[in-house]
Short mmCIF file of C-alpha atoms in Angstrom, two decimals:
data_model
loop_
_atom_site.label_atom_id
_atom_site.label_comp_id
_atom_site.label_asym_id
_atom_site.label_seq_id
_atom_site.Cartn_x
_atom_site.Cartn_y
_atom_site.Cartn_z
CA MET A 122 -114.94 123.10 39.32
CA HIS A 123 -112.47 120.80 37.69
CA ASN A 124 -109.69 118.67 39.08
CA ILE A 125 -106.22 119.68 37.89
CA ALA A 126 -105.06 116.17 38.73
CA PHE A 127 -106.99 115.04 35.66
CA ARG A 128 -105.88 117.94 33.44
CA ASN A 129 -109.35 119.38 33.58
CA GLN A 130 -110.69 116.36 31.81
CA SER A 131 -112.92 115.20 34.69
CA ASN A 132 -114.93 117.18 37.22
CA MET A 133 -115.22 116.87 40.92
CA ALA A 134 -117.69 113.95 40.76
CA ASP A 135 -114.83 111.71 39.59
CA TRP A 136 -113.05 112.54 42.84
CA ILE A 137 -115.92 112.20 45.26
CA PHE A 138 -117.60 109.29 43.48
CA PRO A 139 -114.80 107.45 41.62
CA ASN A 140 -115.90 104.47 39.57
CA GLY A 141 -114.30 101.12 40.28
CA THR A 142 -112.11 102.06 43.16
CA LEU A 143 -112.78 102.39 46.89
CA VAL A 144 -116.22 104.03 46.53
CA HIS A 145 -118.61 102.63 43.99
CA VAL A 146 -122.22 103.60 43.95
CA ASP A 147 -124.45 101.49 41.67
CA ASN A 148 -127.70 103.22 42.47
CA ILE A 149 -129.02 106.07 44.43
CA ASP A 150 -130.16 103.89 47.44
CA GLU A 151 -126.57 102.85 48.01
CA ALA A 152 -125.23 106.31 48.22
CA PRO A 153 -123.41 107.25 51.59
CA GLU A 154 -125.68 108.66 54.18
CA ILE A 155 -123.00 110.91 55.67
CA ILE A 156 -120.21 112.49 53.57
CA ALA A 157 -117.21 114.21 55.21
CA ILE A 158 -114.70 116.16 53.09
CA GLY A 159 -111.63 117.78 54.50
CA VAL A 160 -109.20 120.01 52.66
CA GLU A 161 -106.01 121.89 53.44
CA GLU A 162 -104.55 124.96 51.86
CA LEU A 163 -108.06 126.18 50.89
CA VAL A 164 -106.64 129.71 50.56
CA ASP A 165 -103.22 131.17 49.92
CA LEU A 166 -101.30 131.32 53.12
CA ASN A 167 -100.46 135.01 52.90
CA ALA A 168 -100.48 137.64 55.70
CA SER A 169 -103.95 138.82 54.82
CA ASN A 170 -105.51 135.40 55.12
CA LEU A 171 -103.66 134.65 58.33
CA VAL A 172 -105.30 137.70 59.89
CA LYS A 173 -108.72 137.16 58.36
CA ALA A 174 -109.10 134.25 55.98
CA SER A 175 -111.09 134.74 52.80
CA THR A 176 -114.26 132.67 52.60
CA THR A 177 -114.60 132.97 48.83
CA ASN A 178 -113.04 129.57 48.12
CA GLN A 179 -115.04 128.01 50.92
CA ARG A 180 -118.29 129.14 49.22
CA LEU A 181 -117.03 127.84 45.83
CA TRP A 182 -116.17 124.46 47.28
CA THR A 183 -119.48 124.29 49.17
CA GLU A 184 -121.47 124.92 45.97
CA GLY A 185 -119.29 122.68 43.88
CA ILE A 186 -119.66 119.76 46.32
CA ARG A 187 -123.38 120.41 46.74
CA ARG A 188 -123.86 120.19 42.91
CA VAL A 189 -122.07 116.90 42.67
CA LEU A 190 -123.93 115.35 45.62
CA HIS A 191 -127.23 116.43 44.09
CA GLU A 192 -126.50 114.13 41.17
CA HIS A 193 -126.33 111.23 43.54
CA GLY A 194 -129.28 111.99 45.81
CA SER A 195 -130.55 114.61 48.13
CA TYR A 196 -128.05 115.93 50.80
CA ILE A 197 -128.14 118.76 53.28
CA LEU A 198 -125.08 120.67 54.56
CA LEU A 199 -124.60 120.11 58.29
CA VAL A 200 -121.53 122.19 58.77
CA VAL A 201 -118.65 123.87 57.04
CA GLU A 202 -115.85 124.95 59.35
CA GLN A 203 -112.79 126.82 58.16
CA LEU A 204 -109.52 127.73 59.95
CA VAL A 205 -107.54 129.70 57.39
CA GLY A 206 -106.60 126.92 54.85
CA VAL A 207 -108.05 123.95 56.76
CA CYS A 208 -111.75 123.37 56.01
CA LEU A 209 -114.20 120.51 56.87
CA PHE A 210 -117.50 119.87 55.07
CA ILE A 211 -120.11 117.55 56.45
CA PHE A 212 -123.28 116.53 54.41
CA ALA A 213 -126.00 114.10 55.33
CA ARG A 214 -129.12 112.62 53.76
CA PRO A 215 -132.24 114.53 54.76
CA HIS A 216 -133.95 111.55 56.43
CA LEU A 217 -131.17 111.53 59.05
CA ALA A 218 -131.93 115.09 60.12
CA PRO A 219 -134.45 114.28 62.87
CA PHE A 220 -131.96 111.88 64.42
CA ILE A 221 -128.95 114.13 64.56
CA LYS A 222 -128.32 116.00 67.84
CA ASP A 223 -125.58 117.33 70.17
CA PHE A 224 -123.56 118.83 67.31
CA ALA A 225 -120.72 121.24 67.94
CA VAL A 226 -117.58 122.57 66.22
CA SER A 227 -114.15 123.33 67.53
CA SER A 228 -110.76 124.44 66.14
CA VAL A 229 -107.17 124.89 67.29
CA LYS A 230 -104.28 126.84 65.78
CA THR A 231 -100.89 125.22 65.93
CA GLY A 232 -98.93 127.45 63.57
CA MET A 233 -96.06 129.54 65.05
CA GLY A 234 -96.52 127.98 68.48
CA GLY A 235 -100.30 128.38 68.42
CA ALA A 236 -100.37 132.02 67.27
CA THR A 237 -101.47 131.45 63.64
CA GLY A 238 -103.94 129.13 61.78
CA ASN A 239 -101.74 128.27 58.85
CA LYS A 240 -101.40 124.96 60.68
CA GLY A 241 -104.01 123.49 62.87
CA SER A 242 -107.21 121.44 63.14
CA VAL A 243 -110.96 121.77 62.81
CA ALA A 244 -113.43 119.33 64.33
CA PHE A 245 -117.14 118.62 64.22
CA ARG A 246 -119.07 116.20 66.56
CA MET A 247 -122.56 114.92 66.48
CA VAL A 248 -124.81 112.09 67.65
CA VAL A 249 -126.80 110.09 65.13
CA HIS A 250 -129.39 107.88 66.73
CA SER A 251 -127.32 106.73 69.72
CA THR A 252 -123.87 106.70 67.98
CA SER A 253 -121.48 109.66 68.44
CA PHE A 254 -119.23 110.75 65.62
CA CYS A 255 -116.24 113.10 65.55
CA PHE A 256 -114.70 114.39 62.36
CA VAL A 257 -111.28 116.07 62.44
CA CYS A 258 -109.34 117.74 59.59
CA SER A 259 -105.79 118.77 60.37
CA HIS A 260 -102.75 120.34 58.69
CA PHE A 261 -99.55 119.62 60.55
CA ALA A 262 -96.06 121.05 60.33
CA ALA A 263 -94.30 120.65 56.98
CA GLY A 264 -90.63 120.10 56.30
CA GLN A 265 -88.31 117.37 55.18
CA ASN A 266 -87.38 116.15 58.67
CA GLU A 267 -90.77 116.13 60.37
CA VAL A 268 -92.06 112.91 58.74
CA GLY A 269 -95.47 114.10 59.64
CA VAL A 270 -97.90 111.27 58.62
CA CYS A 271 -99.71 110.18 61.74
CA LEU A 272 -102.91 108.27 62.39
CA PHE A 273 -104.93 108.39 65.62
CA ILE A 274 -107.76 105.92 66.29
CA PHE A 275 -109.93 106.18 69.36
CA ALA A 276 -112.89 104.06 70.44
CA ARG A 277 -115.43 104.13 73.27
CA PRO A 278 -114.49 101.66 76.09
CA HIS A 279 -117.63 99.53 75.76
CA LEU A 280 -116.43 98.52 72.24
CA ALA A 281 -113.09 97.14 73.43
CA PRO A 282 -114.37 93.55 73.98
CA PHE A 283 -115.68 93.42 70.41
CA ILE A 284 -112.51 94.74 68.67
CA LYS A 285 -110.17 92.07 67.29
CA ASP A 286 -107.69 91.30 64.48
CA PHE A 287 -105.96 94.74 64.62
CA ALA A 288 -102.78 95.42 62.75
CA VAL A 289 -100.80 98.26 61.46
CA SER A 290 -98.80 98.85 58.29
CA SER A 291 -96.94 101.68 56.56
CA VAL A 292 -95.12 102.46 53.30
CA LYS A 293 -92.59 105.15 52.45
CA THR A 294 -92.94 106.92 49.10
CA GLY A 295 -90.59 109.94 49.57
CA MET A 296 -87.52 110.03 47.31
CA GLY A 297 -88.50 106.83 45.49
CA GLY A 298 -89.48 104.99 48.71
CA ALA A 299 -86.24 105.83 50.63
CA THR A 300 -87.74 108.36 53.06
CA GLY A 301 -90.94 108.77 55.05
CA ASN A 302 -91.60 112.50 54.39
CA LYS A 303 -94.16 111.17 52.01
CA GLY A 304 -96.09 107.92 52.46
CA SER A 305 -98.93 106.17 54.15
CA VAL A 306 -99.83 104.53 57.49
CA ALA A 307 -102.71 102.27 57.93
CA PHE A 308 -104.54 100.46 60.70
CA ARG A 309 -107.13 97.67 60.46
CA MET A 310 -109.50 95.99 62.89
CA VAL A 311 -112.73 94.06 63.06
CA VAL A 312 -115.56 95.38 65.26
CA HIS A 313 -118.20 92.77 65.82
CA SER A 314 -118.24 91.20 62.34
CA THR A 315 -117.34 94.31 60.28
CA SER A 316 -113.78 94.93 59.10
CA PHE A 317 -112.43 98.49 59.06
CA CYS A 318 -109.29 99.95 57.48
CA PHE A 319 -108.05 103.51 58.22
CA VAL A 320 -105.37 104.95 56.01
CA CYS A 321 -103.58 108.37 56.33
CA SER A 322 -101.36 109.46 53.45
CA HIS A 323 -99.14 112.34 52.39
CA PHE A 324 -98.59 112.44 48.60
CA ALA A 325 -96.05 114.20 46.42
CA ALA A 326 -96.36 118.02 46.38
CA GLY A 327 -95.86 120.35 43.44
CA GLN A 328 -98.37 121.81 40.96
CA ASN A 329 -97.32 119.49 38.16
CA GLU A 330 -96.42 116.33 40.02
CA VAL A 331 -99.72 114.59 39.19
CA LYS A 332 -98.08 111.40 38.08
CA ASP A 333 -96.05 111.17 41.30
CA ARG A 334 -99.31 111.64 43.36
CA ASN A 335 -101.09 108.94 41.42
CA GLU A 336 -98.09 106.68 41.92
CA ASP A 337 -98.05 107.34 45.68
CA PHE A 338 -101.73 106.32 45.82
CA SER A 339 -101.15 103.18 43.77
CA SER A 340 -98.06 102.32 45.89
CA ALA A 341 -100.09 102.57 49.08
CA LEU A 342 -102.85 100.43 47.64
CA ARG A 343 -100.47 97.85 46.39
CA ARG A 344 -97.84 97.71 49.12
CA ILE A 345 -99.75 98.13 52.34
CA LYS A 346 -100.15 94.59 53.66
CA PHE A 347 -101.66 93.11 56.85
CA PRO A 348 -101.39 89.59 58.22
CA GLN A 349 -103.05 86.74 56.35
CA GLY A 350 -102.67 88.46 53.03
CA ARG A 351 -105.11 91.27 53.73
CA GLU A 352 -104.87 94.50 51.81
CA ILE A 353 -106.67 97.81 51.90
CA GLU A 354 -109.39 96.65 49.63
CA SER A 355 -109.93 93.57 51.69
CA HIS A 356 -112.15 95.42 54.20
CA ASP A 357 -115.85 96.16 54.47
CA VAL A 358 -115.21 99.82 55.24
CA VAL A 359 -112.26 102.00 54.34
CA PHE A 360 -111.55 105.56 55.53
CA TRP A 361 -108.73 107.26 53.63
CA PHE A 362 -107.46 110.58 55.06
CA GLY A 363 -104.45 112.74 54.32
CA ASP A 364 -102.82 115.52 52.53
CA PHE A 365 -103.15 114.31 48.96
CA ASN A 366 -101.86 117.54 47.36
CA TYR A 367 -104.24 117.37 44.39
CA ARG A 368 -105.30 120.76 43.11
CA PHE A 369 -108.64 122.04 42.01
CA ASP A 370 -109.27 125.14 39.88
CA ASN A 371 -112.50 127.13 40.01
CA SER A 372 -113.30 127.22 36.31
#
């Protein structure tokens, strides 16, 4: 499975484990213990798939991701949940399995007033040790006027006294930076002594607009600023979500 964004010169490993960017794994012991991957438009949004979505691409993605992760350590598939074109994959290291409990999945259709799943969200929740996690993958309404990039951050009340230094930032990248139909929003905070940055982006669409998508990413990385000169890469932990519009083929 090769990434069209790189003109088939690099495989999926360069996307999941990029070298020298936000995720850098020097050795197998530093590999992430939980990996969540969300995709949109997994299948063609035709009438047949709206009625009963094909799972062929889901299986191809599952096996493709599994092969890549195997090169970086042992992982087990916890869940794969698909709602038409929206799909969420969760993998974890095997040693975590005895400590994972209370897992559940849910989904909601929002296309055509809730009648179809061409737009919507899928979610998975679990408890690891004593910490609860919820992963959500969404595909919201499209269109020039919706300006649909939105970031939601929730926390348990008991954490509130330990959250500080929060700030938000955003950057428009649509039409050369003039409009917000494409762009990124970001939120940063410190919990106890660990700094977090959450980014949600919508990059340029179009099968051949690879250069524009790469520029949207670079622009967000370069132009999103927080107080005291902080940037995205200034944080201990970065979560980057969004509709990146990169394409994969199945060859």
